[in-house]
Amino acid sequence: MSYNLKEIEKKWQSEWEKTKIFSSTDFSDKAKYYALMMFPYPSGSRLHMGHVRNYVIGDALSRYQRMRGFNVLHPMGWDSFGLPAENAAIKENIHPGNWTKENIKIMTEQLKNLGIGYDWDREITTCEAEYYKWTQWLFLKLYKKQLAYKKKSTVNWCPSCSTVLANEQVVNGICWRCKSEIVQKELEQWFFKITEYAQRLLDDLQELSNWPEKVKLMQENWIGKSKGIEINFVLEDKNILIPVFTTRPDTIYGVTFLALGVDHPLINEIFSIEKNPAIQKFKEEVKSLTLTMRISDQFEKKGLFINKYAINPINKERVPIFLTNYVVMEYGTGAVMGVPAHDQRDFEFVKKYNLPIKVVICPKDKAINADTMLEAYVDTGIQVNSDKFSGSSNVDTIEKISDFIEEKGIGKRKINYKLRDWLISRQRYWGAPIPIIYCPTCGIFTVPEEQLPVLLPEKVDFMPGAISPLAKVSEFVNVSCPKCQGQAKRETDTMDTFVCSSWYYLRFTTPDSKDVPFDNKIVNYWMPVDQYIGGVEHAILHLLYARFITKVLYDLKYLNVQEPFKNLFTQGMVLKDGQVMSKSKGNTVPADDLIEKYGADTVRGFILFAAPPEKDYEWDNHGIEGVSRFINRVIRVVEKFADYPTKIVDINCLPSNEIAKILVKTLHKTIKRVTDDIEKGFHFNTAISSLMEFTNHLYLIENLLDRDLGEELNSYIKESLTTFILLLAPFCPHISEELWKKLGKTGSIFRQNWPKYENSLTTDAQTLIVVQVNGKLKHKLSFSTGETIEIIKNTVLNDIKVKSLIDGKEIKNIIVVPDKLINIVTN
RNA sequence: GCCGGGGUGGCGGAAUUGGUAGACGCAAGGGACUUAAAAUCCCUCGAACUUACAGUUCAUGCCGGUUCGAUUCCGGCCUCCGGCACCA
């Protein structure tokens, strides 16, 4: 092989860099196309095939769109604040900043080796002051809009990471990053009021027609809207209201007890806890439960009767009040009406404590006996024992009872969401400091905008502990009060890294702007992101936060869009031994080894060819040979035809030469298939297989490489190859650029237009029609394309073979699908 | 428990609106070239039966249904993978 792939790749990589072929111009005449991959965390590991898949998908798409004539923005940056840097730094005893910088250097080089075409002039790094200055600015904007607030509450604490976490970062009671068990702690923390946007975050999912349904459903579930009614039960003998939230007011006549969460305010209101050791003990017991225990199947419902009764406002019935371990305080009112007959949890509870069961809904034609019930009846049915509502369907009754309750003034319709506010403070060093100052005399202040950034001090003992490492840096902590100039203290928590990544896609539009986070005109030129690509693991976390922040910035008139990502594509993961490839699991397949052995184009081509991009792919070392062979076949055939003296031919017209004719048609079919495959959902795998088929077709020309085929055919082959190389370019850019020049073309292949196909050249003159008898394939006959049903029928019925097949049988029906098949139905 | 998405050769995977199941590639087998190997090129390749070398039957998780015709549509299961989870 006369081709040194490695040299070719290096040559074009530096050429592209020099000519800035991938830079994007604000306000170009071309239509804009913002292609964005979720930016990586610079974890320092060598890129493995999982990473490669991510970046290559984005690169193939951007190169394609560039050739389609778009003004493409394809930037790269680093989500570089966060725990891994800090943990690695602690372990290796270097500063997280240096660790991060070093990793960025390594990863950048590897991305360049892969030939990923980024606009490197727009590179951003979230841990640099020029970036996090604006993350702090964002905090101030939210604070001013009362969307950032501090409150004391029960929060998720990861003992291993020594910090609190947002609900979204707790997966089944386990820390999303380090997998240790989360404990609940009572702490004062900073929150972003994402709940205020719950309804809009839910509604606008409708507009995201090009997001995967799966992701939208996950967000919908997470937001967890439910419509119901808050009903006021009353504490017996005292005029204290105990509101409960329910989605099933139709079951209110079946209430036989009231269940409270252990932190319910009523307890402190009517008891002195010190005098009630039983309550105290129960509370502690419930609070010691870990999340994992609470959600396990074996979890047993427990309760404590507090010797008090409540009055059901609808029928004045007296029901006992229990403290329970299964009512969650954070949702609804922290109090629930117990309807054992129609709620399985309540049913289990009364079976344990021998409370009565009262049936108020029955199936249409069947009575239910409370004494013999084995489980709660939760289906629809007819109301019974429900006063004036008895006899009607429970579905109608939900609305009727709700009306009645509202009229009587004993309750009010309400909508509840499962979504909780976003806890954004972290007790760790490597993050953007929260720009807040506390003055003992004047109170809480934000750091004035013009004083940003609040710099993260460099010399810090960042070993984790109960308080943020920043609290130990007196030069950082001690400041003078902006108002009284007295001794004040800075907030020492840093922000969740997801705050940094909630707005980075905006910064790419004007990465260097000094006075604003992003230029208003330019950001509105580029936004929304036309295609966002990333892993499904961010379906809720990052994607929900980014949508929220975009809406806030829209409300503040910094943005014209309410949704940041117009189209979302979630690519599958690369697995090894059934598990996600990751450094920590030690199952990575490093990309550089493969690039060294096969070249970047082969590695790129293979990862795209191996599986459809949305699917997980179990890595297999063998398959890559196939793509390597394919590229070599392409090189060989171009090598031969590039040097032939040829004449100018038009490959958009049918030639007279029979071989050339078929070749031209195959080429046009290939253009169509490759284009459609990319357009209809990034089917790069089938696009590449079409390219392989085209090459195979060429090789079927007898002795293609060993003989002179004549000027006419040579010219057509050479001309087809130039078009073919254009189709190959997004996937295997280096060799395509090289072969483009080899074929005598000037200018970068990435400045060429994507080939167009002639529709008329994608169809054949003759079509093979399948002959079926009773639905079974029996024969094939060739017809002119578009032949009439009559002629097909007559020809087939007169065919000797067909005649013998249906000989002596009665023809009951004949179905003809033009250009496809004919089915003769006999008995 | 609830909500999604999948099950196609030895393997990764293809199959417009229901219309030739298995494209393309890997692995395997055979042949050509070669002193030999590598590379390359060509052929075969779901299973079973029959050998008339052309056929027949069975095959897209399982069982039914609709249809001239079902990997595709409908119903019921099995199973794998995700997400949520005492949310009242």
PDB file of C-alpha atoms (C1' of nucleotides) in Angstrom, chain A residues 214 226 246-247 295 299 301 326 328 331 336 345 418 420 609-610 612 617 622 629 633 636 685 689 692-693 696 772 778 780 801 815 820-821 823, chain B residues 3-4 11-17 19-21 23-27 40-43 54-58 68-69 82-88:
ATOM      1  CA  LYS A 214     -38.746   8.178  26.028  1.00  0.00           C
ATOM      2  CA  SER A 226     -51.434  15.192  39.659  1.00  0.00           C
ATOM      3  CA  THR A 246     -56.225  13.421  47.516  1.00  0.00           C
ATOM      4  CA  THR A 247     -56.790  12.557  43.879  1.00  0.00           C
ATOM      5  CA  ILE A 295     -38.269   1.837  48.681  1.00  0.00           C
ATOM      6  CA  PHE A 299     -40.732  -2.284  53.770  1.00  0.00           C
ATOM      7  CA  LYS A 301     -46.015  -0.004  57.014  1.00  0.00           C
ATOM      8  CA  TYR A 326     -45.138   5.733  54.870  1.00  0.00           C
ATOM      9  CA  VAL A 328     -43.916  11.476  52.922  1.00  0.00           C
ATOM     10  CA  TYR A 331     -45.444  15.889  49.053  1.00  0.00           C
ATOM     11  CA  VAL A 336     -53.332  11.574  53.969  1.00  0.00           C
ATOM     12  CA  ARG A 345     -51.300   0.856  51.138  1.00  0.00           C
ATOM     13  CA  LYS A 418     -43.467  15.532  42.473  1.00  0.00           C
ATOM     14  CA  ARG A 420     -38.829  19.467  44.099  1.00  0.00           C
ATOM     15  CA  PHE A 609     -21.171   1.120  10.803  1.00  0.00           C
ATOM     16  CA  ALA A 610     -21.338  -1.319  13.703  1.00  0.00           C
ATOM     17  CA  PRO A 612     -27.535   2.125  14.586  1.00  0.00           C
ATOM     18  CA  TYR A 617     -23.436  -1.645  21.091  1.00  0.00           C
ATOM     19  CA  HIS A 622     -13.205  -8.241  15.042  1.00  0.00           C
ATOM     20  CA  ARG A 629     -10.840  -3.584   3.955  1.00  0.00           C
ATOM     21  CA  ARG A 633     -10.790  -1.173  -1.688  1.00  0.00           C
ATOM     22  CA  ARG A 636      -7.262   0.898  -4.774  1.00  0.00           C
ATOM     23  CA  ASN A 685     -24.824   2.224   9.616  1.00  0.00           C
ATOM     24  CA  SER A 689     -23.441  -0.206   3.938  1.00  0.00           C
ATOM     25  CA  MET A 692     -19.925  -0.577   0.530  1.00  0.00           C
ATOM     26  CA  GLU A 693     -22.468  -1.863  -1.945  1.00  0.00           C
ATOM     27  CA  ASN A 696     -18.823  -3.923  -4.474  1.00  0.00           C
ATOM     28  CA  GLN A 772     -46.855 -16.057  -5.626  1.00  0.00           C
ATOM     29  CA  LYS A 778     -43.024 -19.599  -6.795  1.00  0.00           C
ATOM     30  CA  LYS A 780     -40.004 -14.288 -10.643  1.00  0.00           C
ATOM     31  CA  LYS A 801     -44.171 -22.447 -15.380  1.00  0.00           C
ATOM     32  CA  ILE A 815     -53.826  -9.658  -6.525  1.00  0.00           C
ATOM     33  CA  LYS A 820     -43.861  -5.662  -6.705  1.00  0.00           C
ATOM     34  CA  LEU A 821     -45.787  -8.885  -6.958  1.00  0.00           C
ATOM     35  CA  ASN A 823     -50.446 -13.395  -5.991  1.00  0.00           C
TER      36      ASN A 823
ATOM     37  C1'   C B   3     -44.714   3.666  32.695  1.00  0.00           C
ATOM     38  C1'   G B   4     -41.569   3.007  28.391  1.00  0.00           C
ATOM     39  C1'   C B  11     -22.223 -12.737  15.718  1.00  0.00           C
ATOM     40  C1'   G B  12     -23.223  -7.021  14.719  1.00  0.00           C
ATOM     41  C1'   G B  13     -27.227  -5.870  12.122  1.00  0.00           C
ATOM     42  C1'   A B  14     -30.900  -5.004   7.049  1.00  0.00           C
ATOM     43  C1'   A B  15     -36.003  -5.027   5.406  1.00  0.00           C
ATOM     44  C1'   U B  16     -40.986   2.529   2.393  1.00  0.00           C
ATOM     45  C1'   U B  17     -47.368   2.431   3.487  1.00  0.00           C
ATOM     46  C1'   G B  19     -45.755  -7.552  -0.414  1.00  0.00           C
ATOM     47  C1'   U B  20     -39.055 -11.958  -2.380  1.00  0.00           C
ATOM     48  C1'   A B  21     -37.015 -12.377   5.485  1.00  0.00           C
ATOM     49  C1'   A B  23     -28.908  -6.198   2.640  1.00  0.00           C
ATOM     50  C1'   C B  24     -23.947  -4.809   4.385  1.00  0.00           C
ATOM     51  C1'   G B  25     -20.151  -6.546   7.491  1.00  0.00           C
ATOM     52  C1'   C B  26     -17.694 -10.203  10.888  1.00  0.00           C
ATOM     53  C1'   A B  27     -16.680 -15.277  11.706  1.00  0.00           C
ATOM     54  C1'   U B  40      -5.701  -9.473  -2.533  1.00  0.00           C
ATOM     55  C1'   C B  41      -9.492 -11.525  -5.883  1.00  0.00           C
ATOM     56  C1'   C B  42     -13.649 -15.093  -6.693  1.00  0.00           C
ATOM     57  C1'   C B  43     -17.410 -18.598  -4.768  1.00  0.00           C
ATOM     58  C1'   A B  54     -34.548 -28.265  -9.164  1.00  0.00           C
ATOM     59  C1'   G B  55     -37.736 -28.458  -5.385  1.00  0.00           C
ATOM     60  C1'   U B  56     -40.533 -29.242  -0.577  1.00  0.00           C
ATOM     61  C1'   U B  57     -41.218 -28.068   4.485  1.00  0.00           C
ATOM     62  C1'   C B  58     -40.016 -25.191   8.773  1.00  0.00           C
ATOM     63  C1'   C B  68     -54.756 -13.238  -0.819  1.00  0.00           C
ATOM     64  C1'   G B  69     -50.231 -12.235   2.011  1.00  0.00           C
ATOM     65  C1'   G B  82     -34.365   1.130  30.908  1.00  0.00           C
ATOM     66  C1'   G B  83     -37.172   4.899  33.950  1.00  0.00           C
ATOM     67  C1'   C B  84     -40.240   5.958  38.312  1.00  0.00           C
ATOM     68  C1'   A B  85     -41.550   4.133  42.955  1.00  0.00           C
ATOM     69  C1'   C B  86     -45.419   4.117  49.638  1.00  0.00           C
ATOM     70  C1'   C B  87     -46.575  10.854  45.484  1.00  0.00           C
ATOM     71  C1'   A B  88     -52.151   9.526  48.552  1.00  0.00           C
TER      72        A B  88
END
